[in-house]
CSV table of C-alpha atoms in Angstrom, one decimal:
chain,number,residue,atom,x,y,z
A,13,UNK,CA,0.0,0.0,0.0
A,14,UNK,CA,1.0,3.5,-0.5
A,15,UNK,CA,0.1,5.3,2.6
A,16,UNK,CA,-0.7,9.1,2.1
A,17,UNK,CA,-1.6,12.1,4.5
A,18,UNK,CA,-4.6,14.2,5.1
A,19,UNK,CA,-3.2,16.9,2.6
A,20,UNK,CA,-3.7,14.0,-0.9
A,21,UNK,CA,-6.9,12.9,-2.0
A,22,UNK,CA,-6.4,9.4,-1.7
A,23,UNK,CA,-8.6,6.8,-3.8
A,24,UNK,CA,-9.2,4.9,-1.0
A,25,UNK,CA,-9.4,5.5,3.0
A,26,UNK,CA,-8.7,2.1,5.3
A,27,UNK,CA,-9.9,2.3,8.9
A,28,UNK,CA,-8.1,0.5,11.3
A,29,UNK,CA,-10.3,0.8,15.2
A,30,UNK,CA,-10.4,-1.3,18.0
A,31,UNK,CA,-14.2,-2.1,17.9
A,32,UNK,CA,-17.4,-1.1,15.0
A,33,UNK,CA,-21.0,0.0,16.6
A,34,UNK,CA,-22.5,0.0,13.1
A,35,UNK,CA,-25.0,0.9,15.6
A,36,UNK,CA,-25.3,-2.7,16.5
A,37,UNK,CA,-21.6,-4.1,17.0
A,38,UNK,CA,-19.3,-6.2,14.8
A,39,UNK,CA,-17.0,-8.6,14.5
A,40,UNK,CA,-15.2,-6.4,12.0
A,41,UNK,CA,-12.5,-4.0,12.8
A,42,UNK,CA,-11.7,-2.8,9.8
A,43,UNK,CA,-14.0,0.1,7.5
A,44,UNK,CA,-12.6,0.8,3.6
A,45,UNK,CA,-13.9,3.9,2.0
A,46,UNK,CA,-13.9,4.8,-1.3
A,47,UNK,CA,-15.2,7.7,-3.5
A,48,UNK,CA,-17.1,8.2,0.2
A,49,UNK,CA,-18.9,5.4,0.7
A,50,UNK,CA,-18.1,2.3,2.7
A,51,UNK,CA,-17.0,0.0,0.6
A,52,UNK,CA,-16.4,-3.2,3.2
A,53,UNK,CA,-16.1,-3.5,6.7
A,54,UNK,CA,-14.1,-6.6,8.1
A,55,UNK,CA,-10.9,-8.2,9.5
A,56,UNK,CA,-7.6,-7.8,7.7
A,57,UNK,CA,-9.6,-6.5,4.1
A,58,UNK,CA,-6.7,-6.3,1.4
A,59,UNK,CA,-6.0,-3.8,-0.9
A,60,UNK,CA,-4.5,-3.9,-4.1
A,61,UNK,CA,-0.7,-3.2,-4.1
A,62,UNK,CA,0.1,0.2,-5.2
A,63,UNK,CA,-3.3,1.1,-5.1
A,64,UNK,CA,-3.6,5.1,-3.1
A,65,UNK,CA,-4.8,4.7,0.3
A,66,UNK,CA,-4.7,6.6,3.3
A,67,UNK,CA,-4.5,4.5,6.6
A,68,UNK,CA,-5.7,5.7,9.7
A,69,UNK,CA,-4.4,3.6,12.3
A,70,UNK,CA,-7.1,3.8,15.1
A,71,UNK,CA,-6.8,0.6,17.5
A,72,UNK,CA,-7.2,2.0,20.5
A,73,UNK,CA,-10.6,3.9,19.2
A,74,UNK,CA,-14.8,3.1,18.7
A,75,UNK,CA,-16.1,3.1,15.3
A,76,UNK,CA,-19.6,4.8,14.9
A,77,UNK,CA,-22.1,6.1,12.6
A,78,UNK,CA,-21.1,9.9,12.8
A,79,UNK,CA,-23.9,11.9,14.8
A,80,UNK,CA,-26.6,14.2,13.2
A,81,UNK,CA,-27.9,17.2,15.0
A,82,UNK,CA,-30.8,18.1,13.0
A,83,UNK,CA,-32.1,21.8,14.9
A,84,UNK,CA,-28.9,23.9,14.4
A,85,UNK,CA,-28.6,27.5,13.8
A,86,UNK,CA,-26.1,27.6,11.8
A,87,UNK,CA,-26.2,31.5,10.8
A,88,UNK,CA,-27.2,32.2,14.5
A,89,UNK,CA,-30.3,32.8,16.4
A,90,UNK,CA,-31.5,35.8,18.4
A,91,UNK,CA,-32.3,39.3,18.0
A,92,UNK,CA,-35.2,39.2,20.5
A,93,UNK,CA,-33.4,41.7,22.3
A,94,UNK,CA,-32.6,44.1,19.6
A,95,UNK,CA,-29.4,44.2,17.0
A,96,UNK,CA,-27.0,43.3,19.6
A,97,UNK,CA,-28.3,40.4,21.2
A,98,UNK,CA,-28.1,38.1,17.7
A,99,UNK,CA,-25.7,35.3,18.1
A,100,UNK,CA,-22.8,34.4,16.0
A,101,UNK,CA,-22.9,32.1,13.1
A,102,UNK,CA,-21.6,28.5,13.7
A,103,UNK,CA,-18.2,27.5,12.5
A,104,UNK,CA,-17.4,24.2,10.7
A,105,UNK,CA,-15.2,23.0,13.4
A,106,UNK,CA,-17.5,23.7,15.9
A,107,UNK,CA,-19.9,20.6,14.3
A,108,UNK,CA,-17.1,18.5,14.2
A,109,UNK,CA,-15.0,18.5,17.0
A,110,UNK,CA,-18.4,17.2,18.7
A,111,UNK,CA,-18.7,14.0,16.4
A,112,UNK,CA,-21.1,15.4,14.1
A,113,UNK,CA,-20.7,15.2,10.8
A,114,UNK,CA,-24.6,16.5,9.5
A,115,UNK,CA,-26.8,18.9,10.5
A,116,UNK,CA,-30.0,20.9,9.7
A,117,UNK,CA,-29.8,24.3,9.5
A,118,UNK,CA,-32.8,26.3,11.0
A,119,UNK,CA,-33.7,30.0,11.5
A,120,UNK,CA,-35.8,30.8,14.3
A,121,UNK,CA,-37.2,34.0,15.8
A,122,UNK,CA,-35.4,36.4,13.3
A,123,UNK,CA,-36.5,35.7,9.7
A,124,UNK,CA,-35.7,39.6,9.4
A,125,UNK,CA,-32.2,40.2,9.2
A,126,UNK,CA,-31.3,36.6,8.7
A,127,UNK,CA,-33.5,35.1,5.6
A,128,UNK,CA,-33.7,31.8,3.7
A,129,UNK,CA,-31.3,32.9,1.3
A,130,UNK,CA,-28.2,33.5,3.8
A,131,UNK,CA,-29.0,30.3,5.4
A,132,UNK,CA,-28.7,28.6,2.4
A,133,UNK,CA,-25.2,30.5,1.6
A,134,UNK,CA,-24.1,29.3,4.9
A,135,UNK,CA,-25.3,25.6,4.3
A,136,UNK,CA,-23.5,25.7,1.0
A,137,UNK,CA,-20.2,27.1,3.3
A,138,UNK,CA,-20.4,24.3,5.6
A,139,UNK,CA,-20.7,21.8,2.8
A,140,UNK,CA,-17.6,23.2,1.2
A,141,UNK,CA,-15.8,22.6,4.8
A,142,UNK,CA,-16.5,18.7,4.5
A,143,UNK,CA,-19.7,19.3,6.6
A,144,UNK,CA,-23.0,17.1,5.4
A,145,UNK,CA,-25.2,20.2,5.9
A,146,UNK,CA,-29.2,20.6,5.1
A,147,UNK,CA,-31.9,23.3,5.7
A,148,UNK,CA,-35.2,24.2,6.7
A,149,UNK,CA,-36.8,26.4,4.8
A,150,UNK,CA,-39.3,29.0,6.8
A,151,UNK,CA,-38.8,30.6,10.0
A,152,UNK,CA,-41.2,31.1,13.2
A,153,UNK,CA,-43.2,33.0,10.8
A,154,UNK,CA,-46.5,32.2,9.3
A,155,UNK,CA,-47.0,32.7,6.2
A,156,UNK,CA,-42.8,31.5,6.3
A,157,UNK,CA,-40.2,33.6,4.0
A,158,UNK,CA,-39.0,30.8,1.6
A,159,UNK,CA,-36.0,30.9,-1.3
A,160,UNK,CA,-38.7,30.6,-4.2
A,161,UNK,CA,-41.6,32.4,-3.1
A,162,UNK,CA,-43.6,29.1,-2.4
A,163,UNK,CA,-42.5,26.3,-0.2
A,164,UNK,CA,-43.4,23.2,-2.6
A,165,UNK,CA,-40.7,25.2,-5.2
A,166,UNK,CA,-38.3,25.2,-2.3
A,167,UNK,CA,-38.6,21.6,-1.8
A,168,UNK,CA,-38.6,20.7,-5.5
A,169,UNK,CA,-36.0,22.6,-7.0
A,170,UNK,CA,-33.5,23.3,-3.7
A,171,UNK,CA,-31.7,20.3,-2.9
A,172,UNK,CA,-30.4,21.4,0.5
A,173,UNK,CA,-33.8,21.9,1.5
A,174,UNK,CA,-35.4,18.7,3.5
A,175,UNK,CA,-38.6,20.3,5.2
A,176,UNK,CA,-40.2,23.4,6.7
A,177,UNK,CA,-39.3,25.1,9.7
A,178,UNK,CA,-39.2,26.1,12.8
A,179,UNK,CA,-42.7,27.1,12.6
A,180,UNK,CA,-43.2,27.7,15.9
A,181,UNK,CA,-46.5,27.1,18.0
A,182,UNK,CA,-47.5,27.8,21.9
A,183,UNK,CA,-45.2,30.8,22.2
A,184,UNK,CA,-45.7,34.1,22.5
A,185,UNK,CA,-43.1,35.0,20.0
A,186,UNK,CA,-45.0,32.4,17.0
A,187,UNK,CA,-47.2,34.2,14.4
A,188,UNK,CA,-50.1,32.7,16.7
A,189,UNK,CA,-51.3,30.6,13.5
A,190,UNK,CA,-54.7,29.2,13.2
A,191,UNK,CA,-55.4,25.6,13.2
A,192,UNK,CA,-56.5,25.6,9.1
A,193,UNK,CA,-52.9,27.5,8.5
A,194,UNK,CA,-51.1,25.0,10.1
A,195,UNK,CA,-52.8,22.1,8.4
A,196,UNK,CA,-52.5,24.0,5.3
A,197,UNK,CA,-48.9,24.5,5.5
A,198,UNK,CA,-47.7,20.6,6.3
A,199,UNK,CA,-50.0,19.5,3.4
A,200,UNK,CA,-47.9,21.4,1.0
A,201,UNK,CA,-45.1,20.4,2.5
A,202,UNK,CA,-46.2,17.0,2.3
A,203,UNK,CA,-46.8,17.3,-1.4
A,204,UNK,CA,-43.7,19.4,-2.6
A,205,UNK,CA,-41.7,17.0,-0.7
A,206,UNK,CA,-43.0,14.0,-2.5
A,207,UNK,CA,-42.7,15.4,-5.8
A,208,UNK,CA,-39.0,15.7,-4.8
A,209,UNK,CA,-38.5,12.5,-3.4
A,210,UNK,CA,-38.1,13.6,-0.2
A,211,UNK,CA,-39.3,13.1,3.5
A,212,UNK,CA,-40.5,17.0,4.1
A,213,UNK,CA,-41.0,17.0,7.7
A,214,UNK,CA,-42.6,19.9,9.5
A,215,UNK,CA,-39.9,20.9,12.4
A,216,UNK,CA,-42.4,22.7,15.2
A,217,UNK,CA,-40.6,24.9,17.7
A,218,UNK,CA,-42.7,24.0,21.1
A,219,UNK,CA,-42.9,27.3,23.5
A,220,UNK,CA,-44.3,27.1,27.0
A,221,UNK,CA,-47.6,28.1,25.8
A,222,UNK,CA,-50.6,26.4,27.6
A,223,UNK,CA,-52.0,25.3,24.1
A,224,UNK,CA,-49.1,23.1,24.4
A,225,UNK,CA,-49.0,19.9,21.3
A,226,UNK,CA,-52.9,20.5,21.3
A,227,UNK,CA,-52.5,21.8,17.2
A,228,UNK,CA,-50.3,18.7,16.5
A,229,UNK,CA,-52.9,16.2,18.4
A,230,UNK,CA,-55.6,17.9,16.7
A,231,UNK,CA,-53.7,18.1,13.0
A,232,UNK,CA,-53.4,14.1,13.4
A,233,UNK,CA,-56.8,13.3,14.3
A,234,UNK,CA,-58.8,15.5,12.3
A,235,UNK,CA,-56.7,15.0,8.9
A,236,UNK,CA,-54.8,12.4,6.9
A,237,UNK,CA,-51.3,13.4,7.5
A,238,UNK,CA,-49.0,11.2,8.8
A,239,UNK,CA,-47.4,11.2,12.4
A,240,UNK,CA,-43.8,11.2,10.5
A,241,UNK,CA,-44.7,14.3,9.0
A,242,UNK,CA,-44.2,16.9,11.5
A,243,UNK,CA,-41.6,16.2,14.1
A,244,UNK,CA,-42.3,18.8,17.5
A,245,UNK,CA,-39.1,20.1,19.1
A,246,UNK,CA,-38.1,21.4,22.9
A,247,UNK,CA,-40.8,18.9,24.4
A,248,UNK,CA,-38.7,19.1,27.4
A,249,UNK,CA,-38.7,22.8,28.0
A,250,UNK,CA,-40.9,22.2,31.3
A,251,UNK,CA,-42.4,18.8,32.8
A,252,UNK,CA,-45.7,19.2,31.7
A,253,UNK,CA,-45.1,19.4,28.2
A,254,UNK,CA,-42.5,16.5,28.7
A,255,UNK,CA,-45.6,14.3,29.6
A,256,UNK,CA,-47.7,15.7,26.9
A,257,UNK,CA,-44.9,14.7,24.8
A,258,UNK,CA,-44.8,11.2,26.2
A,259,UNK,CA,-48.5,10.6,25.7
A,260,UNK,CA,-48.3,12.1,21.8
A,261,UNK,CA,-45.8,10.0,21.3
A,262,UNK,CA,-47.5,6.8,22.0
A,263,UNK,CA,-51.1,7.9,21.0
A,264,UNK,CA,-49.7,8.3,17.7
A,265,UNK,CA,-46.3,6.5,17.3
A,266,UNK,CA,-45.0,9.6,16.5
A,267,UNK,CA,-41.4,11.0,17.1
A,268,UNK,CA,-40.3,13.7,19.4
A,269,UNK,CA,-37.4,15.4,19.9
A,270,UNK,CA,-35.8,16.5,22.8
A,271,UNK,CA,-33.3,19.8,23.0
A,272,UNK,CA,-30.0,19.5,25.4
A,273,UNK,CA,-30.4,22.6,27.1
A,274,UNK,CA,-27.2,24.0,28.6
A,275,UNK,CA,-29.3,25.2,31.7
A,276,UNK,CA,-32.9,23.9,31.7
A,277,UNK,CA,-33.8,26.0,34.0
A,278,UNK,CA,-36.0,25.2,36.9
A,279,UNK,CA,-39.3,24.2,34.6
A,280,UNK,CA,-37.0,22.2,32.0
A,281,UNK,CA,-35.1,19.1,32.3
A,282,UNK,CA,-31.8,18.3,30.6
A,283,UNK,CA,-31.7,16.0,27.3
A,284,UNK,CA,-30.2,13.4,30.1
A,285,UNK,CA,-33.6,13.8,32.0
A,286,UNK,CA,-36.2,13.6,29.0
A,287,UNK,CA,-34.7,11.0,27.4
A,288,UNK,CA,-35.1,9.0,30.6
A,289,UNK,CA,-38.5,10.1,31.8
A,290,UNK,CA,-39.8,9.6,28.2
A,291,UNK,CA,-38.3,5.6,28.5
A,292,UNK,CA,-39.8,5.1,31.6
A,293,UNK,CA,-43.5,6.3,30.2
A,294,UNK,CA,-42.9,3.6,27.9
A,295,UNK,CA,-41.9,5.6,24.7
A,296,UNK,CA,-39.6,4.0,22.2
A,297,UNK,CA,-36.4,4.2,22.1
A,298,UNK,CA,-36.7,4.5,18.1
A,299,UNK,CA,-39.0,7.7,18.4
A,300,UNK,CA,-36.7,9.9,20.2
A,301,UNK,CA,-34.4,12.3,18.9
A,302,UNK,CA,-32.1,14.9,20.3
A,303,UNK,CA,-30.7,18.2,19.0
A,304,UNK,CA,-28.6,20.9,20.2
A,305,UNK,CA,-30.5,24.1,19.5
A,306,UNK,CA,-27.3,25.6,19.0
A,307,UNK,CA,-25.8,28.5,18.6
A,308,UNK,CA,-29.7,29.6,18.7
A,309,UNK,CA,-30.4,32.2,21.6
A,310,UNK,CA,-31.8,31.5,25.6
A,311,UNK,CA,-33.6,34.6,26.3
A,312,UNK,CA,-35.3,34.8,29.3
A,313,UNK,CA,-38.4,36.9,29.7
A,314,UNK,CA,-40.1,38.1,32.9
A,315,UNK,CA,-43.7,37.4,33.9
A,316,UNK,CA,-45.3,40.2,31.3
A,317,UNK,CA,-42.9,38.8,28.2
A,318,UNK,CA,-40.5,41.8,28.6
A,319,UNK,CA,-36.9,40.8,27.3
A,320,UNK,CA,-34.5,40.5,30.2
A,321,UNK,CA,-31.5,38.6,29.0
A,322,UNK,CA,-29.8,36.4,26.6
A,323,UNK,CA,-27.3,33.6,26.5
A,324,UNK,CA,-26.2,31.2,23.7
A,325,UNK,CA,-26.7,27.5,23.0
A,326,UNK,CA,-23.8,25.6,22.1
A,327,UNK,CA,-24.0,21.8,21.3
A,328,UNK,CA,-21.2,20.9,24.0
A,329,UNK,CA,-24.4,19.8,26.3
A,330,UNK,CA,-25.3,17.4,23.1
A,331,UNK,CA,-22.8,15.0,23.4
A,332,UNK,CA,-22.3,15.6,27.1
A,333,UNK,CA,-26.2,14.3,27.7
A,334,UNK,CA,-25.9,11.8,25.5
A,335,UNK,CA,-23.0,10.1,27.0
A,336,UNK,CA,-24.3,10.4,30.3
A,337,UNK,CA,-27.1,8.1,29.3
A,338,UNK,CA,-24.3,5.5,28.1
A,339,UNK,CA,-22.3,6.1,30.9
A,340,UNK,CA,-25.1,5.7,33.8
A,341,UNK,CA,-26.4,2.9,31.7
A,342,UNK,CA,-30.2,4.2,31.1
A,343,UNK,CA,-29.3,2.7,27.1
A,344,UNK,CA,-26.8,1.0,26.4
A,345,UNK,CA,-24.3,2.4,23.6
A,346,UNK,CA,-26.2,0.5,20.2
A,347,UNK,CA,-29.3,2.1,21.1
A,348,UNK,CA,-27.8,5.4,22.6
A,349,UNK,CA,-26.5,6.1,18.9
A,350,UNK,CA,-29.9,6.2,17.7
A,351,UNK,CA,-31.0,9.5,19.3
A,352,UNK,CA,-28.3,11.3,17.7
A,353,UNK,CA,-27.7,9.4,14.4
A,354,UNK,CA,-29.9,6.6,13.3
A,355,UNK,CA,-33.3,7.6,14.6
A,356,UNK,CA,-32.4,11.0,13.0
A,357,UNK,CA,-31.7,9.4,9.9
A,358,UNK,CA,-35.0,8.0,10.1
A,359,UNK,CA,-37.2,11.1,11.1
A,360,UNK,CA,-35.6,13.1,8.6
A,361,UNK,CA,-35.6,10.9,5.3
A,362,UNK,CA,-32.2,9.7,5.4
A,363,UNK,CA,-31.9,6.3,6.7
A,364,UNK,CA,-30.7,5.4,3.2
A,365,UNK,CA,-27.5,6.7,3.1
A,366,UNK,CA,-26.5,7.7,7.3
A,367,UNK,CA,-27.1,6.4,10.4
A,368,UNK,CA,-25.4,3.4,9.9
A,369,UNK,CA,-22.3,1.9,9.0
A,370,UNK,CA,-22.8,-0.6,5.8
A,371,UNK,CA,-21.7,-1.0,2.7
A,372,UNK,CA,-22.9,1.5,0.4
A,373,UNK,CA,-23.9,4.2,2.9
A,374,UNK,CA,-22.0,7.5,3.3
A,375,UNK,CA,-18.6,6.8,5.0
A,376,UNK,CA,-19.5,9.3,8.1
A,377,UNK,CA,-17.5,7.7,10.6
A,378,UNK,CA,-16.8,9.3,13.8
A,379,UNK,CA,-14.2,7.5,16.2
A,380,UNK,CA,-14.5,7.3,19.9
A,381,UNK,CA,-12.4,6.6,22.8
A,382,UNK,CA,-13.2,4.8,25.9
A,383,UNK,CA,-14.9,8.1,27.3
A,384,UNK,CA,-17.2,8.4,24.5
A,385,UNK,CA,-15.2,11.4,23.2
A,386,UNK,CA,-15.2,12.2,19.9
A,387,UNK,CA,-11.8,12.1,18.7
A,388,UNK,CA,-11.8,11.9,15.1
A,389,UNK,CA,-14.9,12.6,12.6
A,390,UNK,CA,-15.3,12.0,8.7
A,391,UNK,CA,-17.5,13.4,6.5
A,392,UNK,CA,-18.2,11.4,2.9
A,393,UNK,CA,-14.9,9.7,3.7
A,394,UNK,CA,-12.9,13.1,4.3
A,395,UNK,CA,-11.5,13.9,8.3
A,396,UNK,CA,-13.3,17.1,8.9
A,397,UNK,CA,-11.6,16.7,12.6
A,398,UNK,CA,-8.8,14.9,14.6
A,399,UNK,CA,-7.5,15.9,18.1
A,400,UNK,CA,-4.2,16.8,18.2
A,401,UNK,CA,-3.1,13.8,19.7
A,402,UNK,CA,-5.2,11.8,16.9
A,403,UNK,CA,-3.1,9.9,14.7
């Protein structure tokens, strides 16, 4: 073989790690990529003499489908405090370095001074980083500002674009939208996404409303759309919604995601928390997600909804909940993976191709050491991100 470094663009990448959760685990220890796919995984896999191929000697390292934060604001979230409380754009190494190698960009509150369009240039940046990145298109907003002028278009001709949202319900900062609006806007989504071949969820930012998930019980009862159509996110912002959430869930095998929050607060829980309490009502492991929310903003308001203060989320408390649950064995690792990569991959349309490691599916690999760190990550086959003590 003729090894090469990270600075070539090799034909062929071989992993070489100590043990493969492909989320379930192998006997292989070996993963070969080429033109970014997996090509095999196995024990002592040969490669043609002469043949280009990087080799990343891993041994003492965990092999698993690379994670997929799919609520990200990756231009930045805020401005509910004016110009200077919007938060800062997301950087390419900040997805990385956490074991993440897709996400979803979202915008949220501001669909002002922050549009479809520069979310879309900032998806195409990440992408040209070695980042797997998506959008929603829409904001809080009702009617949503879209890239084409109508949100089928968007879904049709934009392929970064995967669904609508965050349309955001029960909040005091949502466009209040009426129950015929909201069923009116996940049926066009529902179309325009399968003229496009694609899932088209509807991502609904959850506030602390007391209307609570009453539109999206309502929108599934008294319509055809499909639970796997509209995904609600933040369930966990306080414990009532958390049970609502838990009792959604089941009434209509639906998914829900859950939001590691930095500081929940004392009304929220942490991802840790939800994802337990949500176990223990007897929710399914394989309809729970979580995301990060980050780099979207934490304002706090008082009693009357007067703006009082901001802080910044940052998806550190991601992986730091997640491996908690590993760690204090409430799943164990196969089944951990899936609320940050397979289940994902599932809610959003893209169990084909991530959330697994098999032959044929994208070679997103991130590698792990016995502390569930993320230590290396790649992207289509490329490292987007090794420690510095990586080899």
């Amino acid at each position: 073989m003729m090894p090469l470094d990270d600075r070539d663009a090799p034909l062929l990448t071989l992993l070489r790690v100590g043990r493969i959760f492909a989320p379930a685990p192998l006997e292989a220890t070996e993963v070969l990529i080429a033109d970014g796919r997996i090509a095999a995984l196995g024990r002592d896999l040969a490669v043609p003499e002469g043949w280009p191929v990087r080799l990343v000697e891993a041994r003492d390292l965990t092999a698993v489908p690379a994670f997929i934060d799919q609520h990200v604001h990756v231009t930045g979230g805020g401005g509910e405090g004016g110009c200077g409380t919007r938060c800062p754009e997301i950087t390419a190494h900040e997805i990385a370095s956490m074991g993440i190698g897709t996400v979803v960009g979202v915008l949220g509150t501001d669909g002002i001074s922050r549009s479809p369009a520069n979310l879309l240039a900032k998806v195409r940046g990440l992408r040209a980083e070695g980042i797997c990145a998506y959008m929603y298109t829409g904001s809080y907003r009702v009617p949503p500002p879209t890239l084409t002028g109508d949100v089928q278009r968007d879904l049709a001709w934009i392929p970064e674009v995967i669904g609508l949202g965050e349309i955001a319900i029960s909040d005091h900062r949502s466009s209040q939208p009426r129950q015929d609006e909201i069923e009116r806007l996940v049926s066009e989504v529902r179309v325009g996404a399968m003229l496009a071949g694609k899932r088209g969820i509807c991502h609904f930012h959850v506030g602390d409303g007391k209307r609570g998930l009453e539109p999206l019980r309502r929108l599934l009862t008294e319509t055809e759309i499909p639970a796997e159509q509209v995904i609600p996110t933040h369930v966990n912002r306080h414990r009532d919604l958390l049970e609502e959430a838990a009792d959604y869930a089941l009434a209509f095998s639906a998914s829900v995601d859950v939001t590691a929050f930095e500081d929940p607060g004392e009304e929220g829980l942490s991802g840790f928390d939800a994802v337990s309490r949500l176990l223990a009502r007897g929710v399914p492991v394989e309809h729970i997600t979580m995301s990060s929310d980050c780099n979207g903003s934490l304002p706090e308001f008082d009693a009357q909804g007067h703006y009082i203060g901001m802080r910044v989320a940052r998806n550190t408390a991601l992986i730091a909940d997640w491996q908690r649950l590993v760690r204090e064995e409430v799943l164990p690792l196969e089944q951990a993976l899936g609320l940050i990569s397979g289940n994902v991959a599932q809610v959003l349309g893209l169990d084909g191709q991530k959330g697994r490691l098999a032959a044929g599916f994208d070679a997103d690999v991130t590698l792990l050491d016995g502390d569930l760190q993320p230590q290396q990550t790649f992207v289509s086959g490329k490292r987007v991100h090794a420690r510095d003590d990586s080899p």
